[in-house]
Amino acid sequence: MIVREKGEQYDGSHRVVYYTTDDSGKCVPEHVKSEFDEQIASYYELRVAELARLQDSLLKGEISPIGFFVQYCNMTVQDTAARVRTSPGKVRKHMTPKGFETVKVGTLLRYARVFDIAVGDFFQFTHLAGDLPATVQRFHDRLIARITVGIDTRGDQAK
Amino acid sequence: MKTIPGFEHKVASHCETGTLKNLVSFAGMEISEPMVFGLGSGPMFIYLFFAKGPSTLPLIGLRNRPGNVFKFVGKLCGIDFRYEKFCRSRDALARAHHWIDQGIPVGISVDMFYMKYLPEFLRVHAPSHFIVLLGRDEEGYAVSDPYHVDIGHLRREDLEAAMDTHAPLARDNFLITVRGVPARVDWKRAAKKAMNKTVNVMLMPPGVRHLFPFLGIQGMKLYARKVLQWPDKYQGHVLREGILFNAVGFEDQGTGGGAFRLMYGAFLQEVASLFGSSELEAMAESMIEHGQDWRRLSRKLIEIGKEIPLADGEYPGWLRENGDQMNADLRQVSDRFLEKAAFEERFFKDLSGVVSRLD
């Protein structure tokens, strides 16, 4: 998983269709900037804080990488279990550092799909200082990932 | 990437209504988004107090079950939708390729989490998002998403993950194409039927109401009561994020309470002009006012949420100083929400009477 020093930034470009009344009292659609842009921006701040908190917890050995991603993706144990096609009890077990050691690669692949990461992301974070560009390419259904830090001169399609 | 010629991508307030509108418009039938929403008996309130939503608080739903708008509009207007369900995403995509290659756009139900062209805050695990596939090449797909101003692009890997989620209530590997649209639609008959259906769903018979206290007007009342319990159940950033997400969800994210009510008001205005009914016009105005007031209530929720500190360490101290004020504010939100529930109860009963008098 690539972690940027400044975290993800919101550029304020999102637009929504609101229904508002015009001068004649008719309710009409309007494609405008969200009224709640400020709150959306604060969501990004919160994500940075949440990432730091979860990483801390992970490095202290309080949660496993699966526990990290379940919380980071704002998921419940039940929802994760249904998507990974396993039982909630198993997910709870995998969310502990000890239980994580027993997870098979095939199951990790299913988790990776749910969290939209590569299998390697369960084992490492790539911290990027400054504005260094980085791209990730995944192969074999997320089993292998190629991370390119800096400008990719090979012209591969990057994520 | 080459896309299906003649398909006009238009943004919309809501994904299912927007997708339906774009699909039938390509097939030659013009219908407004509010009309789709109204004929689809869209308005609803669901407070799943037992299930966690994409935020930290329980799941709220402000419209009927995803897919029902397609079902109801198709039935009432006589639009011939072709629904196809597959066990594996590979098979569903093979079928989608078949339609795209024939120049037929394909509506699909996907998980928003994998829609990489959307901003990150919208990419939550919501498995009932509707988009249209309108082009493909070796790299991926061109998609029309009503929440995105341009044609979006998805890689095959992401689309497969989005279509095949195994999530509860998801419509995995589900394709919708338009087989045909009617030459003429009896809009009056369709609107009357749809309004009656909405009344029944929102009010529900007494027995059903007690069985499902989290649905419709009862659900709104339950939500109003639960708002008061938030500070006891959630603290710090969890409470802050939950409150803010509720407000953004009401208005922006997939549209919501205020936004949906405004769209329903627009539908009633359109129907009132069809019938030339001043009575229905007045009902439409009161629904629009209700939607605008709901938006004001969302703003109030934002004010409350913003006061809560981002850092959990600061929360206990902040609560000692501001706890009483927050509780008073939440009490105000709860009371106003109860008023909203009372309004909707009265409104839908009155609407039933007005509909019975329409010619």
Coordinates of C-alpha atoms in Angstrom, one line a residue:
Chain A
M1 CA 0.0 0.0 0.0
I2 CA 1.4 3.4 -0.9
V3 CA 1.1 6.0 1.8
R4 CA 1.8 9.6 0.9
E5 CA 3.3 11.9 3.4
K6 CA 0.5 14.4 3.0
G7 CA -2.2 11.8 2.6
E8 CA -4.8 11.9 -0.2
Q9 CA -6.0 15.5 -0.9
Y10 CA -9.4 16.5 -2.1
D11 CA -9.3 18.9 -5.0
G12 CA -12.8 20.2 -4.6
S13 CA -13.8 19.3 -8.1
H14 CA -16.8 17.1 -7.2
R15 CA -20.1 18.3 -8.5
V16 CA -23.6 17.0 -7.6
V17 CA -27.1 17.4 -9.1
Y18 CA -29.3 19.3 -6.6
Y19 CA -33.0 20.0 -7.1
T20 CA -33.7 23.6 -6.3
T21 CA -36.6 25.9 -7.0
D22 CA -36.3 28.5 -9.8
D23 CA -38.0 31.9 -9.8
S24 CA -41.3 30.5 -10.9
G25 CA -41.3 28.0 -8.0
K26 CA -40.6 25.0 -10.3
C27 CA -38.2 22.4 -8.8
V28 CA -35.4 22.0 -11.3
P29 CA -32.0 20.1 -11.4
E30 CA -28.8 22.1 -11.0
H31 CA -25.3 20.7 -11.4
V32 CA -23.3 22.5 -8.8
K33 CA -20.4 22.2 -6.3
S34 CA -21.5 20.3 -3.2
E35 CA -22.7 22.4 -0.4
F36 CA -20.8 20.1 1.9
D37 CA -17.4 20.5 0.3
E38 CA -15.8 21.5 3.6
Q39 CA -17.1 18.4 5.3
I40 CA -15.8 16.3 2.4
A41 CA -12.4 17.9 2.9
S42 CA -12.5 17.1 6.6
Y43 CA -13.2 13.5 5.7
Y44 CA -9.8 13.4 4.0
E45 CA -8.1 14.8 7.2
L46 CA -9.8 12.2 9.2
R47 CA -8.6 9.5 6.8
V48 CA -5.0 10.6 7.4
A49 CA -5.5 10.5 11.2
E50 CA -7.2 7.1 10.9
L51 CA -4.4 5.7 8.8
A52 CA -1.8 6.8 11.4
R53 CA -3.8 5.4 14.2
L54 CA -4.3 2.0 12.5
Q55 CA -0.6 1.8 11.4
D56 CA 0.4 2.4 15.0
S57 CA -1.9 -0.3 16.2
L58 CA -0.6 -2.7 13.5
L59 CA 3.0 -2.0 14.4
K60 CA 2.4 -2.5 18.1
G61 CA 0.9 -5.9 17.2
E62 CA -2.6 -5.1 18.4
I63 CA -4.2 -5.9 15.1
S64 CA -3.3 -8.0 12.1
P65 CA -3.0 -6.6 8.5
I66 CA -6.5 -7.9 7.9
G67 CA -7.8 -6.1 11.0
F68 CA -6.1 -3.0 9.7
F69 CA -7.9 -3.1 6.3
V70 CA -11.3 -4.1 7.7
Q71 CA -11.2 -0.9 9.8
Y72 CA -9.6 1.2 7.2
C73 CA -12.2 0.3 4.7
N74 CA -15.0 1.0 7.3
M75 CA -16.3 -2.6 7.0
T76 CA -18.0 -4.8 9.5
V77 CA -16.9 -8.4 10.2
Q78 CA -20.1 -9.7 8.8
D79 CA -19.9 -7.9 5.5
T80 CA -16.2 -8.8 5.1
A81 CA -17.0 -12.5 5.9
A82 CA -19.8 -12.6 3.3
R83 CA -17.5 -11.0 0.6
V84 CA -14.6 -13.3 1.4
R85 CA -17.0 -16.3 1.6
T86 CA -16.0 -17.4 5.1
S87 CA -17.5 -17.2 8.5
P88 CA -17.5 -14.1 10.8
G89 CA -15.6 -16.2 13.4
K90 CA -12.8 -16.9 10.9
V91 CA -12.6 -13.2 10.0
R92 CA -12.3 -12.3 13.7
K93 CA -9.5 -14.8 14.0
H94 CA -7.7 -13.4 11.0
M95 CA -8.0 -9.9 12.4
T96 CA -5.6 -11.0 15.2
P97 CA -1.8 -11.1 14.6
K98 CA -1.7 -14.8 15.7
G99 CA -4.7 -15.8 13.5
F100 CA -3.2 -13.9 10.5
E101 CA -0.3 -16.3 10.4
T102 CA -2.7 -19.2 9.5
V103 CA -4.3 -17.5 6.5
K104 CA -3.7 -19.3 3.2
V105 CA -2.6 -17.4 0.1
G106 CA -5.9 -18.2 -1.7
T107 CA -7.9 -16.6 1.2
L108 CA -5.5 -13.6 1.2
L109 CA -6.3 -13.2 -2.5
R110 CA -10.0 -13.0 -1.7
Y111 CA -9.4 -10.5 1.1
A112 CA -7.2 -8.5 -1.3
R113 CA -10.0 -8.3 -3.8
V114 CA -12.4 -7.0 -1.1
F115 CA -9.9 -4.3 0.1
D116 CA -8.8 -3.6 -3.5
I117 CA -5.1 -4.1 -2.7
A118 CA -2.4 -6.5 -3.9
V119 CA -1.5 -9.5 -1.6
G120 CA 1.9 -7.8 -1.0
D121 CA 0.1 -4.9 0.7
F122 CA -0.7 -7.1 3.6
F123 CA 3.0 -7.3 4.4
Q124 CA 4.4 -3.8 3.6
F125 CA 3.7 -0.1 3.3
T126 CA 5.5 2.1 0.9
H127 CA 5.9 5.6 2.4
L128 CA 6.5 8.3 -0.1
A129 CA 8.1 11.5 0.9
G130 CA 7.2 14.7 -0.8
D131 CA 5.5 14.6 -4.2
L132 CA 7.3 11.6 -5.6
P133 CA 5.0 9.9 -8.2
A134 CA 4.4 6.2 -7.8
T135 CA 2.4 3.7 -9.7
V136 CA 1.3 0.2 -8.9
Q137 CA 0.6 -2.5 -11.5
R138 CA -1.0 -5.7 -10.4
F139 CA -0.6 -9.1 -12.0
H140 CA -2.2 -12.6 -11.7
D141 CA -5.4 -11.3 -9.9
R142 CA -3.5 -9.2 -7.3
L143 CA -1.0 -11.9 -6.4
I144 CA 2.0 -9.9 -7.7
A145 CA 2.4 -6.1 -7.7
R146 CA 5.0 -4.0 -9.4
I147 CA 5.6 -0.6 -7.7
T148 CA 7.3 2.1 -9.7
V149 CA 8.5 5.1 -7.7
G150 CA 9.4 8.0 -9.9
I151 CA 8.5 8.4 -13.6
D152 CA 7.8 5.1 -15.3
T153 CA 9.6 5.3 -18.6
R154 CA 8.5 2.0 -19.9
G155 CA 5.0 3.3 -20.8
D156 CA 3.2 0.5 -19.0
Q157 CA -0.4 1.2 -18.0
A158 CA -0.3 2.1 -14.3
K159 CA -3.0 2.2 -11.7
Chain B
M1 CA -12.0 4.2 -26.4
K2 CA -14.9 3.8 -28.9
T3 CA -18.3 4.1 -27.3
I4 CA -21.8 3.2 -28.6
P5 CA -22.8 6.0 -31.0
G6 CA -25.8 8.0 -30.0
F7 CA -25.6 7.3 -26.3
E8 CA -25.9 10.5 -24.4
H9 CA -24.2 10.5 -21.0
K10 CA -26.0 12.8 -18.6
V11 CA -25.3 13.4 -14.9
A12 CA -28.2 12.8 -12.4
S13 CA -29.0 13.3 -8.8
H14 CA -29.2 9.6 -8.2
C15 CA -27.6 6.6 -9.8
E16 CA -30.5 4.2 -10.5
T17 CA -32.9 6.9 -11.8
G18 CA -30.1 8.5 -13.8
T19 CA -29.0 5.1 -15.3
L20 CA -32.6 4.2 -16.2
K21 CA -33.2 7.6 -17.7
N22 CA -30.0 7.4 -19.9
L23 CA -30.8 3.9 -21.0
V24 CA -34.4 4.6 -22.1
S25 CA -33.4 7.9 -23.6
F26 CA -31.0 5.9 -25.9
A27 CA -33.9 3.7 -26.8
G28 CA -36.0 6.7 -27.8
M29 CA -38.1 7.5 -24.8
E30 CA -37.8 10.8 -23.0
I31 CA -38.6 10.9 -19.3
S32 CA -37.4 13.2 -16.6
E33 CA -35.4 12.0 -13.6
P34 CA -38.1 13.1 -11.1
M35 CA -40.7 11.2 -13.2
V36 CA -38.5 8.1 -13.0
F37 CA -38.1 8.5 -9.3
G38 CA -41.8 9.1 -8.7
L39 CA -43.0 6.3 -10.9
G40 CA -40.5 4.1 -9.3
S41 CA -42.1 4.8 -5.9
G42 CA -38.7 6.0 -4.7
P43 CA -39.4 7.7 -1.4
M44 CA -38.7 5.6 1.7
F45 CA -36.9 5.7 5.0
I46 CA -35.0 2.8 6.4
Y47 CA -33.1 3.0 9.6
L48 CA -31.2 -0.3 10.1
F49 CA -30.2 0.3 13.7
F50 CA -28.8 -3.2 13.9
A51 CA -26.4 -2.8 10.9
K52 CA -23.3 -0.6 10.6
G53 CA -23.2 1.5 7.4
P54 CA -20.3 2.8 5.4
S55 CA -19.7 5.3 8.2
T56 CA -19.4 4.6 11.9
L57 CA -23.2 4.9 12.6
P58 CA -26.0 2.5 11.7
L59 CA -27.1 2.3 8.1
I60 CA -29.8 4.7 6.9
G61 CA -31.6 4.3 3.6
L62 CA -33.8 7.0 2.1
R63 CA -35.2 5.3 -0.9
N64 CA -36.8 1.9 -1.8
R65 CA -34.8 -1.2 -2.5
P66 CA -32.2 -0.8 -5.2
G67 CA -33.5 -2.3 -8.5
N68 CA -37.2 -1.5 -7.6
V69 CA -37.2 1.7 -9.6
F70 CA -36.3 -0.3 -12.7
K71 CA -39.0 -2.9 -11.8
F72 CA -41.8 -0.4 -11.1
V73 CA -41.1 2.0 -13.9
G74 CA -40.8 -0.8 -16.4
K75 CA -44.1 -2.2 -15.3
L76 CA -46.0 1.0 -15.2
C77 CA -44.7 2.5 -18.5
G78 CA -44.5 -0.8 -20.4
I79 CA -40.8 -0.6 -20.9
D80 CA -39.4 -3.9 -21.9
F81 CA -36.3 -4.4 -19.8
R82 CA -34.2 -7.5 -20.2
Y83 CA -32.7 -8.6 -16.8
E84 CA -29.9 -11.2 -16.9
K85 CA -28.3 -12.7 -13.8
F86 CA -25.1 -14.7 -13.9
C87 CA -23.2 -16.8 -11.4
R88 CA -19.8 -15.7 -12.5
S89 CA -18.5 -12.3 -13.5
R90 CA -16.7 -13.9 -16.5
D91 CA -20.0 -15.0 -18.0
A92 CA -21.8 -11.7 -17.2
L93 CA -19.0 -9.8 -18.9
A94 CA -19.1 -12.1 -22.0
R95 CA -22.8 -11.4 -22.3
A96 CA -22.1 -7.6 -21.8
H97 CA -19.6 -7.8 -24.6
H98 CA -22.2 -9.4 -26.8
W99 CA -24.6 -6.4 -26.2
I100 CA -21.9 -3.7 -26.5
D101 CA -20.7 -5.1 -29.8
Q102 CA -24.3 -5.0 -31.1
G103 CA -24.4 -1.3 -30.0
I104 CA -26.7 -1.9 -27.0
P105 CA -25.7 -0.1 -23.8
V106 CA -25.8 -2.4 -20.7
G107 CA -26.9 -1.3 -17.2
I108 CA -25.2 -3.1 -14.4
S109 CA -25.2 -3.1 -10.6
V110 CA -21.8 -2.6 -9.1
D111 CA -20.0 -1.8 -5.8
M112 CA -19.0 1.9 -5.7
F113 CA -15.8 1.0 -3.9
Y114 CA -14.1 0.0 -7.2
M115 CA -15.2 3.0 -9.3
K116 CA -11.7 4.5 -9.6
Y117 CA -12.9 7.6 -11.5
L118 CA -14.9 8.8 -8.5
P119 CA -13.3 10.9 -5.7
E120 CA -12.1 8.8 -2.8
F121 CA -14.8 9.9 -0.4
L122 CA -17.5 8.3 -2.6
R123 CA -15.7 5.0 -2.9
V124 CA -17.4 3.1 -0.1
H125 CA -18.5 -0.5 -0.1
A126 CA -22.0 0.2 -1.4
P127 CA -22.9 -2.8 -3.7
S128 CA -26.0 -1.3 -5.3
H129 CA -24.6 1.4 -7.5
F130 CA -25.9 1.6 -11.1
I131 CA -23.8 2.4 -14.2
V132 CA -24.0 1.8 -17.9
L133 CA -21.3 0.0 -20.0
L134 CA -21.0 1.7 -23.3
G135 CA -17.7 0.7 -24.8
R136 CA -14.8 -1.7 -24.4
D137 CA -11.3 -2.5 -25.5
E138 CA -8.4 -4.8 -24.2
E139 CA -7.7 -2.4 -21.4
G140 CA -11.2 -2.0 -20.0
Y141 CA -14.5 -0.4 -20.3
A142 CA -16.1 3.0 -20.9
V143 CA -18.9 3.7 -18.4
S144 CA -21.6 6.2 -17.9
D145 CA -22.0 7.0 -14.2
P146 CA -24.6 9.6 -13.3
Y147 CA -22.3 10.8 -10.5
H148 CA -19.4 11.5 -12.9
V149 CA -19.5 14.4 -15.3
D150 CA -17.4 12.6 -18.0
I151 CA -17.4 9.1 -19.3
G152 CA -15.5 7.0 -16.8
H153 CA -13.0 4.2 -17.5
L154 CA -12.7 1.0 -15.6
R155 CA -10.2 -1.7 -15.9
R156 CA -11.5 -5.2 -16.3
E157 CA -10.1 -6.3 -12.9
D158 CA -11.9 -3.5 -11.1
L159 CA -15.2 -4.1 -13.0
E160 CA -15.1 -7.9 -12.2
A161 CA -14.5 -7.1 -8.5
A162 CA -17.3 -4.5 -8.5
M163 CA -19.8 -6.9 -10.2
D164 CA -19.0 -10.0 -8.2
T165 CA -19.0 -8.9 -4.6
H166 CA -20.9 -11.7 -2.7
A167 CA -22.1 -8.8 -0.4
P168 CA -25.4 -9.1 1.4
L169 CA -28.3 -7.7 -0.6
A170 CA -26.0 -7.1 -3.7
R171 CA -27.2 -7.8 -7.2
D172 CA -24.1 -9.5 -8.4
N173 CA -23.4 -10.0 -12.1
F174 CA -26.7 -8.4 -13.0
L175 CA -27.2 -6.9 -16.4
I176 CA -30.1 -4.7 -17.7
T177 CA -30.7 -3.9 -21.3
V178 CA -33.7 -2.3 -23.0
R179 CA -35.5 -4.5 -25.4
G180 CA -38.1 -1.9 -26.4
V181 CA -40.0 1.2 -25.3
P182 CA -43.7 1.8 -25.8
A183 CA -44.9 4.1 -28.5
R184 CA -47.2 5.8 -26.0
V185 CA -47.4 5.9 -22.2
D186 CA -50.5 6.6 -20.2
W187 CA -48.6 8.9 -17.8
K188 CA -51.7 9.8 -15.8
R189 CA -52.6 6.2 -15.1
A190 CA -48.9 5.3 -14.3
A191 CA -48.5 8.3 -11.9
K192 CA -51.8 7.5 -10.0
K193 CA -50.7 3.9 -9.5
A194 CA -47.2 5.0 -8.4
M195 CA -48.4 7.6 -5.9
N196 CA -50.8 5.0 -4.3
K197 CA -47.9 2.6 -4.1
T198 CA -45.7 5.2 -2.4
V199 CA -48.5 6.0 0.1
N200 CA -48.8 2.3 1.0
V201 CA -45.1 1.8 1.4
M202 CA -44.6 4.9 3.5
L203 CA -47.6 4.5 5.8
M204 CA -47.8 0.7 5.9
P205 CA -50.7 -1.2 7.4
P206 CA -50.7 -1.2 11.3
G207 CA -49.7 -4.9 11.7
V208 CA -46.8 -4.5 9.3
R209 CA -45.7 -1.3 10.9
H210 CA -45.2 -3.0 14.2
L211 CA -43.2 -5.8 12.6
F212 CA -40.9 -3.4 10.8
P213 CA -40.4 -0.4 13.1
F214 CA -37.3 0.7 11.2
L215 CA -39.2 1.3 7.9
G216 CA -41.2 4.3 6.6
I217 CA -42.6 6.8 9.1
Q218 CA -41.9 4.5 12.0
G219 CA -38.3 4.3 10.9
M220 CA -38.1 8.1 10.9
K221 CA -39.5 8.2 14.4
L222 CA -37.0 5.5 15.5
Y223 CA -34.2 7.5 14.0
A224 CA -35.3 10.6 15.9
R225 CA -35.2 8.7 19.2
K226 CA -31.8 7.1 18.4
V227 CA -30.2 10.4 17.7
L228 CA -30.4 11.2 21.4
Q229 CA -28.4 8.1 22.2
W230 CA -25.5 8.8 19.9
P231 CA -23.3 10.6 22.5
D232 CA -23.7 7.6 24.9
K233 CA -22.8 5.0 22.2
Y234 CA -20.2 6.8 20.2
Q235 CA -17.3 9.1 21.1
G236 CA -14.6 11.2 19.5
H237 CA -13.9 10.9 15.8
V238 CA -16.4 8.0 15.5
L239 CA -19.2 10.3 16.6
R240 CA -18.0 13.2 14.5
E241 CA -17.6 11.1 11.3
G242 CA -20.9 9.4 11.9
I243 CA -22.8 12.7 12.3
L244 CA -21.1 14.3 9.3
F245 CA -21.7 11.2 7.2
N246 CA -25.4 11.2 8.1
A247 CA -25.7 14.8 6.9
V248 CA -23.7 14.3 3.7
G249 CA -25.6 11.0 3.1
F250 CA -28.9 12.9 3.5
E251 CA -28.0 15.3 0.8
D252 CA -25.1 14.3 -1.4
Q253 CA -24.0 10.7 -1.3
G254 CA -26.3 8.9 -3.6
T255 CA -28.8 11.6 -2.7
G256 CA -30.8 11.3 0.4
G257 CA -33.6 12.6 2.6
G258 CA -33.8 16.2 1.6
A259 CA -32.6 15.6 -1.9
F260 CA -35.0 12.8 -2.5
R261 CA -37.9 14.7 -1.1
L262 CA -37.1 17.6 -3.4
M263 CA -37.0 15.2 -6.4
Y264 CA -40.4 13.8 -5.3
G265 CA -41.7 17.4 -5.1
A266 CA -40.5 17.9 -8.7
F267 CA -42.3 14.7 -9.7
L268 CA -45.6 15.9 -8.1
Q269 CA -45.3 19.2 -9.9
E270 CA -44.9 17.4 -13.2
V271 CA -47.9 15.2 -12.4
A272 CA -50.0 18.2 -11.3
S273 CA -49.4 19.9 -14.6
L274 CA -50.4 16.6 -16.4
F275 CA -53.7 16.6 -14.5
G276 CA -54.1 20.4 -14.2
S277 CA -54.7 19.8 -10.5
S278 CA -54.1 22.8 -8.2
E279 CA -54.6 20.5 -5.3
L280 CA -51.7 18.3 -6.3
E281 CA -49.7 21.5 -7.1
A282 CA -50.2 22.6 -3.5
M283 CA -49.1 19.2 -2.3
A284 CA -46.0 19.4 -4.5
E285 CA -45.1 22.8 -3.0
S286 CA -45.4 21.5 0.5
M287 CA -43.2 18.5 -0.3
I288 CA -40.6 20.9 -1.8
E289 CA -40.7 23.0 1.3
H290 CA -40.3 19.9 3.4
G291 CA -37.2 18.9 1.3
Q292 CA -35.7 22.3 1.8
D293 CA -36.3 22.1 5.5
W294 CA -34.7 18.7 5.6
R295 CA -31.7 20.2 4.0
R296 CA -31.6 22.9 6.7
L297 CA -31.7 20.0 9.2
S298 CA -28.7 18.4 7.5
R299 CA -26.9 21.7 7.8
K300 CA -27.6 21.7 11.5
L301 CA -26.2 18.2 11.8
I302 CA -23.0 19.4 10.0
E303 CA -22.7 22.3 12.6
I304 CA -23.0 19.7 15.5
G305 CA -20.5 17.3 13.9
K306 CA -17.9 20.0 13.1
E307 CA -17.7 21.1 16.7
I308 CA -16.5 17.6 17.8
P309 CA -12.6 17.5 17.8
L310 CA -10.9 15.4 15.2
A311 CA -8.3 14.1 17.7
D312 CA -9.8 11.5 20.1
G313 CA -7.4 12.6 22.9
E314 CA -9.1 16.0 23.0
Y315 CA -12.6 14.6 23.2
P316 CA -13.1 14.0 27.0
G317 CA -12.0 17.6 27.8
W318 CA -14.2 19.0 25.0
L319 CA -17.1 16.9 26.2
R320 CA -16.9 18.3 29.7
E321 CA -17.2 21.8 28.4
N322 CA -19.5 21.2 25.4
G323 CA -21.5 18.1 26.3
D324 CA -24.6 19.9 27.4
Q325 CA -24.7 22.0 24.3
M326 CA -24.2 19.0 22.1
N327 CA -27.0 17.1 23.8
A328 CA -29.3 20.2 23.5
D329 CA -28.5 20.4 19.8
L330 CA -29.1 16.7 19.2
R331 CA -32.4 17.1 21.1
Q332 CA -33.3 19.9 18.7
V333 CA -32.4 17.6 15.7
S334 CA -34.5 14.8 17.2
D335 CA -37.5 17.0 17.7
R336 CA -37.3 18.4 14.2
F337 CA -37.0 14.9 12.8
L338 CA -40.1 13.9 14.7
E339 CA -41.8 16.9 13.0
K340 CA -40.6 15.6 9.7
A341 CA -42.1 12.2 10.4
A342 CA -45.4 13.8 11.5
F343 CA -45.4 15.8 8.3
E344 CA -44.8 12.8 6.1
E345 CA -47.5 10.8 7.9
R346 CA -50.0 13.6 7.3
F347 CA -48.7 14.3 3.7
F348 CA -49.0 10.7 2.4
K349 CA -52.5 10.3 4.0
D350 CA -53.5 13.6 2.2
L351 CA -51.9 12.5 -1.0
S352 CA -53.9 9.3 -1.0
G353 CA -57.1 11.5 -0.9
V354 CA -55.9 13.8 -3.6
V355 CA -55.0 10.9 -5.9
S356 CA -58.5 9.4 -5.5
R357 CA -60.0 12.7 -6.7
L358 CA -57.7 13.0 -9.8
D359 CA -59.4 12.4 -13.2

